[in-house]
PDB file of C-alpha atoms in Angstrom:
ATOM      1  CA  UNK A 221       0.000   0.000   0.000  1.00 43.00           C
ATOM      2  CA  UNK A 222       2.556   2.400   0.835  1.00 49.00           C
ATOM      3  CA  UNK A 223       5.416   3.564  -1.692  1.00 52.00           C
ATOM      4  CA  UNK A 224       7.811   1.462   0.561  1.00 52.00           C
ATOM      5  CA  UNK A 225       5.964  -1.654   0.822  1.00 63.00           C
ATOM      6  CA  UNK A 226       6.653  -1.764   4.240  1.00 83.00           C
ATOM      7  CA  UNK A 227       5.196  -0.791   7.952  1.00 93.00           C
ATOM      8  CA  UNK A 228       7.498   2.119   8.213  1.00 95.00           C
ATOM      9  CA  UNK A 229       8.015   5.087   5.881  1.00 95.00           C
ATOM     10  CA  UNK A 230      10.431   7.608   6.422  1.00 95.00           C
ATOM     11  CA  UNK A 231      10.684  11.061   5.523  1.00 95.00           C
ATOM     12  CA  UNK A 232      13.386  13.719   5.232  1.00 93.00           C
ATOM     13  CA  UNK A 233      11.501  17.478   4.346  1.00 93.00           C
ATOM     14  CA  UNK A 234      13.317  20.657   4.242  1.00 87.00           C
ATOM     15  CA  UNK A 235      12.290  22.862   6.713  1.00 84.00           C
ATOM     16  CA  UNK A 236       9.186  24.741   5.340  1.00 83.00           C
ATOM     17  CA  UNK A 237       9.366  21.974   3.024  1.00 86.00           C
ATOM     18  CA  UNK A 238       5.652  20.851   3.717  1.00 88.00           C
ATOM     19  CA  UNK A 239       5.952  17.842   6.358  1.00 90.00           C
ATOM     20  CA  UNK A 240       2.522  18.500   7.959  1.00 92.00           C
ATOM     21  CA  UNK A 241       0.473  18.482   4.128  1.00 92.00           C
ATOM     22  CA  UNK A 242       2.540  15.547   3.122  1.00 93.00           C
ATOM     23  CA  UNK A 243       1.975  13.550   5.623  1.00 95.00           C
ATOM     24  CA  UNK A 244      -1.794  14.458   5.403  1.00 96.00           C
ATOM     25  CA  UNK A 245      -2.171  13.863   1.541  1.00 95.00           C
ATOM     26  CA  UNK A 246      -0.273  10.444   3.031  1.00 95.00           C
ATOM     27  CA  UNK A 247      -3.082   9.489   5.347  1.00 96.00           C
ATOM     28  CA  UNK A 248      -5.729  10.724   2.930  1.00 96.00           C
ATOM     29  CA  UNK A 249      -4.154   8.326   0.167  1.00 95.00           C
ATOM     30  CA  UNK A 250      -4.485   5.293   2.624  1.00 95.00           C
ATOM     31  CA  UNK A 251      -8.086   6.005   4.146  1.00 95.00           C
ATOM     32  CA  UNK A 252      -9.174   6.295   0.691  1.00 94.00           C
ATOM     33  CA  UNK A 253      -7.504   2.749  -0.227  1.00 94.00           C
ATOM     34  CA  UNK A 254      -9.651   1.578   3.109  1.00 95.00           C
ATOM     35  CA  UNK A 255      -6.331   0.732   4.478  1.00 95.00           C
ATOM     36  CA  UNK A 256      -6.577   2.723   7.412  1.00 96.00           C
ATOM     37  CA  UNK A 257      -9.219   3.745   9.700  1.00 93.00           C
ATOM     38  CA  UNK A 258      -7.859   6.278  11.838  1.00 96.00           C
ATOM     39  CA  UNK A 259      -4.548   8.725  11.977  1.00 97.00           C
ATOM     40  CA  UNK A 260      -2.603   8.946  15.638  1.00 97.00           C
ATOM     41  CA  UNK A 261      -0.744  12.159  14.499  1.00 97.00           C
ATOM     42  CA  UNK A 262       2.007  12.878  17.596  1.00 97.00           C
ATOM     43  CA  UNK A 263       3.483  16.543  17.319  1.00 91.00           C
ATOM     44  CA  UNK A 264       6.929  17.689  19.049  1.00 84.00           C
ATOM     45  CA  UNK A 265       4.605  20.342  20.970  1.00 87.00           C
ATOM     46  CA  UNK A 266       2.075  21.876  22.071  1.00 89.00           C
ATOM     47  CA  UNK A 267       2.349  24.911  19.675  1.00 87.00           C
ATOM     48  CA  UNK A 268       1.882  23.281  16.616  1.00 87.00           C
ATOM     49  CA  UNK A 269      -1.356  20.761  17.546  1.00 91.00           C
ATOM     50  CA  UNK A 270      -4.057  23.436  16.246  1.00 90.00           C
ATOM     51  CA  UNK A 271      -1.807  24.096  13.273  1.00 89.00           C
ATOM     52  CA  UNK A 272      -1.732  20.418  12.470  1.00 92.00           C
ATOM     53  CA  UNK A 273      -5.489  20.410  13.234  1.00 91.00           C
ATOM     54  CA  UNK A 274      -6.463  23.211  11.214  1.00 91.00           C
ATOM     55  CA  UNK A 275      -4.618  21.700   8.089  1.00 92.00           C
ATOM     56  CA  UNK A 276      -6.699  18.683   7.786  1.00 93.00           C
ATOM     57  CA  UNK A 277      -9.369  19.595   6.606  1.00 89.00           C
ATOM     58  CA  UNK A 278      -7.593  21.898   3.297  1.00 91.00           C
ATOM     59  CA  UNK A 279      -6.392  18.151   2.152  1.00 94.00           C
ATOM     60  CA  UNK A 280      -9.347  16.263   3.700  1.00 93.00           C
ATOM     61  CA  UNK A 281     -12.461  18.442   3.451  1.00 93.00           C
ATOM     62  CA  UNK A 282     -15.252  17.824   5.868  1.00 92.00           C
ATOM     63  CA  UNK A 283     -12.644  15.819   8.052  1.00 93.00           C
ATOM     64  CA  UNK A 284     -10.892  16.836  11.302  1.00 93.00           C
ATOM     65  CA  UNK A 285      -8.423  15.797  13.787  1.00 95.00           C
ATOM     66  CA  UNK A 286      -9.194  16.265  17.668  1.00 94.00           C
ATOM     67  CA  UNK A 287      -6.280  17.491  19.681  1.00 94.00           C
ATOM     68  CA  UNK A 288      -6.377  15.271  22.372  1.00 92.00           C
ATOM     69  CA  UNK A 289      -5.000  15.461  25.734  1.00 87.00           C
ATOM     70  CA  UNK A 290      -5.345  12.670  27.408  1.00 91.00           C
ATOM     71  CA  UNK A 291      -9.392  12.468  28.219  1.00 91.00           C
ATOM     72  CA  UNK A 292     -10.844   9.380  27.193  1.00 91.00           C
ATOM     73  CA  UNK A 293     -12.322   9.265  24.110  1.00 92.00           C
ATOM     74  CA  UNK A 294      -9.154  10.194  21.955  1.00 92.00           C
ATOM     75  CA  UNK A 295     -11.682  10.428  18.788  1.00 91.00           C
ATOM     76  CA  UNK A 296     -15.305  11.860  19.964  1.00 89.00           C
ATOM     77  CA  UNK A 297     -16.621  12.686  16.371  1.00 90.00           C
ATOM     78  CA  UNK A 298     -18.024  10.758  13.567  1.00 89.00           C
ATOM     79  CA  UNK A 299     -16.273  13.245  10.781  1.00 90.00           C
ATOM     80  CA  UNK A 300     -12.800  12.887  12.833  1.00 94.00           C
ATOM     81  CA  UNK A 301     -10.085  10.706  11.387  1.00 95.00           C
ATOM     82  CA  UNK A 302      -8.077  10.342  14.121  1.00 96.00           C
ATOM     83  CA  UNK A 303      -6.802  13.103  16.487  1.00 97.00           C
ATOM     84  CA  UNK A 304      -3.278  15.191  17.330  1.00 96.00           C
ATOM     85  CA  UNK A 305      -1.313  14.933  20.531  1.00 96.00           C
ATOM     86  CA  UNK A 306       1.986  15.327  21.641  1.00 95.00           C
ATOM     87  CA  UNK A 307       5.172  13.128  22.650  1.00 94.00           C
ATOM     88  CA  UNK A 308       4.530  14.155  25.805  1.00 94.00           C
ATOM     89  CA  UNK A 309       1.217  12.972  26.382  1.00 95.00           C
ATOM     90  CA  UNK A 310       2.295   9.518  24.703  1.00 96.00           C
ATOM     91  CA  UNK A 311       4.797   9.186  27.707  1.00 94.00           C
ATOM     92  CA  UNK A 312       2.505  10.366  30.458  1.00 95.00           C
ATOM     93  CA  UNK A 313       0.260   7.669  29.668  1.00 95.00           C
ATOM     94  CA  UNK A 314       0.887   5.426  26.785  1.00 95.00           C
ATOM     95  CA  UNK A 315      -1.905   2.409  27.402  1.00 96.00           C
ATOM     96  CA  UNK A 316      -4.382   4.549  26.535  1.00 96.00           C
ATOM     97  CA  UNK A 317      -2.990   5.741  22.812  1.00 97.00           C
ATOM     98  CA  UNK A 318      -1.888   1.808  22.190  1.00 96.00           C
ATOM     99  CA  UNK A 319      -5.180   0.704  23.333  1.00 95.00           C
ATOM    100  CA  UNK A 320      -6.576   3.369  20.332  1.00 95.00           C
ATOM    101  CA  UNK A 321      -4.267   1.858  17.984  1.00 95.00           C
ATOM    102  CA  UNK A 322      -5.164  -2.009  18.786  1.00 94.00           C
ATOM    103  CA  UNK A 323      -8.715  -1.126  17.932  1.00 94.00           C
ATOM    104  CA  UNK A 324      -8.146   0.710  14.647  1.00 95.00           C
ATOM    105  CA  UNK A 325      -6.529   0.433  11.722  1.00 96.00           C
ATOM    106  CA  UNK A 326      -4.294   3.039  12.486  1.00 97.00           C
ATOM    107  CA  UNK A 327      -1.705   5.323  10.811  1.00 98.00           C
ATOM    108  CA  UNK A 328       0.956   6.357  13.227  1.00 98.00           C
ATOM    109  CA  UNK A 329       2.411   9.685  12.135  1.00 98.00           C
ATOM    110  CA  UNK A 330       5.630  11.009  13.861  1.00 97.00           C
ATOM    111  CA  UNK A 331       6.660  14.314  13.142  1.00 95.00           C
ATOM    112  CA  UNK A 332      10.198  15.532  14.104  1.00 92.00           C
ATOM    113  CA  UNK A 333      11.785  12.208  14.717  1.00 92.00           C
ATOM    114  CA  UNK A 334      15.006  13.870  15.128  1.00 88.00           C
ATOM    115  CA  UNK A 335      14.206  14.133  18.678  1.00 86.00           C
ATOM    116  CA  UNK A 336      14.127  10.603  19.461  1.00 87.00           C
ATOM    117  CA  UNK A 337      17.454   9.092  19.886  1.00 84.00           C
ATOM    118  CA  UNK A 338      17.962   5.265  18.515  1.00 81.00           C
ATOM    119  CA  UNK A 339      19.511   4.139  21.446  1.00 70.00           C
ATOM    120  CA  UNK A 340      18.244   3.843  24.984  1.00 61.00           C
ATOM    121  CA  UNK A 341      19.602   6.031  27.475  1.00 63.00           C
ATOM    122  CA  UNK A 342      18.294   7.260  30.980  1.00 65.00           C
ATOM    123  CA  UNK A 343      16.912  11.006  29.283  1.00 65.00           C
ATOM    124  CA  UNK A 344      13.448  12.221  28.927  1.00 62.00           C
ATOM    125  CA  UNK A 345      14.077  11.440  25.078  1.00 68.00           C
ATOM    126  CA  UNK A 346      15.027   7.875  25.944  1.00 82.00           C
ATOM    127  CA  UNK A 347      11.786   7.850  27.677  1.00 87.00           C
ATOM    128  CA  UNK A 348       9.533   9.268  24.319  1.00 88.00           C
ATOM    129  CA  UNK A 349      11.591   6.443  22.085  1.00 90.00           C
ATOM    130  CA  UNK A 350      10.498   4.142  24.405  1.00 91.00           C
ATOM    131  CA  UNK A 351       6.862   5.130  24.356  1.00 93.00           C
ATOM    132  CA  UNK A 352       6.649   5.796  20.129  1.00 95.00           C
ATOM    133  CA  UNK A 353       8.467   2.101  19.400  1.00 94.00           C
ATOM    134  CA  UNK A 354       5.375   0.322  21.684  1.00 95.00           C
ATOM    135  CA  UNK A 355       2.735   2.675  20.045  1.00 97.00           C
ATOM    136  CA  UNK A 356       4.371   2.454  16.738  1.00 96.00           C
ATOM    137  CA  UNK A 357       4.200  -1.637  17.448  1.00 96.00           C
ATOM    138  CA  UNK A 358       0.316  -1.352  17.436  1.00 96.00           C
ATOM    139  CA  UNK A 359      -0.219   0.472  14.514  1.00 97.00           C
ATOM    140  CA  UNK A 360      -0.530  -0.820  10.945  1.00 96.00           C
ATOM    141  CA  UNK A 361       1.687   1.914   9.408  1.00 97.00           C
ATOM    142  CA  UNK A 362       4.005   4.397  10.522  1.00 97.00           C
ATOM    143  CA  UNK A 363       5.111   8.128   8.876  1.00 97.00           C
ATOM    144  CA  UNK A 364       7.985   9.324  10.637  1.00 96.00           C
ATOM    145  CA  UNK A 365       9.301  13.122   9.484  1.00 96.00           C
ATOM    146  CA  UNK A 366      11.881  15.217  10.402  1.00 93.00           C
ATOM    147  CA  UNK A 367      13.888  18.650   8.583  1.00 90.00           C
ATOM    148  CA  UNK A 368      16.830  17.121   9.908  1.00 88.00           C
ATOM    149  CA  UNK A 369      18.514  14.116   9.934  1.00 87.00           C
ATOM    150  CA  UNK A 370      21.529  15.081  12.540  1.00 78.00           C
ATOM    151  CA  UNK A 371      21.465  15.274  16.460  1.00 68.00           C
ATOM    152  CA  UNK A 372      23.306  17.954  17.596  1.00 55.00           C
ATOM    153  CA  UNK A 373      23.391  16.663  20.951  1.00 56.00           C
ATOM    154  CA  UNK A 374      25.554  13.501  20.747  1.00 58.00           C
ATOM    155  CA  UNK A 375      26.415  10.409  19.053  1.00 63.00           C
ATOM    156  CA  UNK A 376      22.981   7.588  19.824  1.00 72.00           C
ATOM    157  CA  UNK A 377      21.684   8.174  16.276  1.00 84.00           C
ATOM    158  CA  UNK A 378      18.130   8.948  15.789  1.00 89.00           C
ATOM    159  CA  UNK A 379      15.180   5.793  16.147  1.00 91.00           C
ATOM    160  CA  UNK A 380      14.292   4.374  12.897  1.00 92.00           C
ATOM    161  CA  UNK A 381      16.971   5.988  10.493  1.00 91.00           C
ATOM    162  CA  UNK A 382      19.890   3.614   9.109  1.00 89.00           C
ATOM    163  CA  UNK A 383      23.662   4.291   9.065  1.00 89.00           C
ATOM    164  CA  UNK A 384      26.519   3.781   6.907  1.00 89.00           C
ATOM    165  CA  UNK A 385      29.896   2.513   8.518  1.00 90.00           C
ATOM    166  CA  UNK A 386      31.399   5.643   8.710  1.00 87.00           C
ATOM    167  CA  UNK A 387      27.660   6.903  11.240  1.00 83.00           C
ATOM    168  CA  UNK A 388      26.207   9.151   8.102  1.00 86.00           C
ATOM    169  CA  UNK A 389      22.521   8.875   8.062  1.00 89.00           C
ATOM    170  CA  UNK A 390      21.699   6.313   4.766  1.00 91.00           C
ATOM    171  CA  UNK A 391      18.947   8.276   2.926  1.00 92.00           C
ATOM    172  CA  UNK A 392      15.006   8.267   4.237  1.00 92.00           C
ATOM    173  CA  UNK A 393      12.416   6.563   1.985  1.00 92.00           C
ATOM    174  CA  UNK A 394      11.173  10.405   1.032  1.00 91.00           C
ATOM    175  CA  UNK A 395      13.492  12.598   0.508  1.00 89.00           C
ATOM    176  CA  UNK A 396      12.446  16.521  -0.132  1.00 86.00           C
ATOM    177  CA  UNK A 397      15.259  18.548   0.313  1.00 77.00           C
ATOM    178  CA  UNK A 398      15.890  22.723  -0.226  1.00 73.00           C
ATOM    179  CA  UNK A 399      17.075  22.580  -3.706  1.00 74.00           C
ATOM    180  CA  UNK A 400      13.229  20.508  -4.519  1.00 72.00           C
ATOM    181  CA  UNK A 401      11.453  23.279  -2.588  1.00 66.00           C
ATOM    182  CA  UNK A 402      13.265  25.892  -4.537  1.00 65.00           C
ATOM    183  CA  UNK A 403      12.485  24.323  -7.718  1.00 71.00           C
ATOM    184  CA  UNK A 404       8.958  24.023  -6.536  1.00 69.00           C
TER     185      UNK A 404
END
């Protein structure tokens, strides 16, 4: 179903490159093959959940995502595909968002992977790679984006991305770098 023909799809977007319409248009394309049921959509923060929101329904009209906290239900709607939450929330309590995704055919859609690192450590991030592997376990597909594909902060690597011998990030399954935007 996917371009990769595989669980887990990968994407590296220039900044400003369009992540958040991408990886709707994404979700649309696989609701619309009946091969998903619902988006999980987790956001880096708080900031950016109504803009995620809002941008649903310009590529799905008539459809919305809920930005969730943690309140039971995570979807309350019958024209919502799914709803928006942050990393965060996944960590505080992640039963109930794997719960969501055993019941659904769910697309799990990761924005700004960067910030999980690939190997566990005792840090917060540790703690949010931790949470997305188990939810990403439970859903059918996964979409994980990031404008970067470097960690400033120190050598673990970043979940999900694969390395060369000499550490450099191997390309993502979507690339969309500056010199496509420009051209675009």
């Amino acid at each position: 179903v996917c371009r990769t023909g595989e669980k887990m799809t990968t994407a590296h977007v220039t900044p400003g490159g369009g992540k958040t319409r991408g990886a709707l248009l994404f979700a649309k394309t696989l609701i619309g093959l009946g091969a998903v049921d619902a988006v999980t959509y987790v956001g880096p923060r708080i900031s950016l959940l109504e803009q995620i929101a809002d941008a649903v329904n310009e590529v799905i009209p008539g459809k919305s995502l809920r930005v969730a906290d943690n309140s039971l239900p995570l979807m309350r709607d019958k024209w919502e595909i799914g709803y928006v939450t942050t990393i965060q929330a996944v960590t505080a309590n992640p039963e109930i968002h794997e719960h969501h995704a055993e019941r659904r055919r769910t697309l799990l859609i990761v924005d700004e992977f960067h910030h999980y690192p690939g190997e566990d450590t005792e840090s917060e991030n540790a703690s949010w790679s931790r949470a997305i592997k188990q939810l990403a376990r439970r859903a059918l597909f996964v979409l994980a984006m990031t404008g970067t594909v470097y960690r400033n902060k120190d050598s673990r690597g970043i979940l999900w991305l694969e390395y060369g011998d000499d550490r450099t990030p191997l390309p993502c399954h979507i690339e969309y770098g500056r010199r496509s935007g420009i051209e675009e």
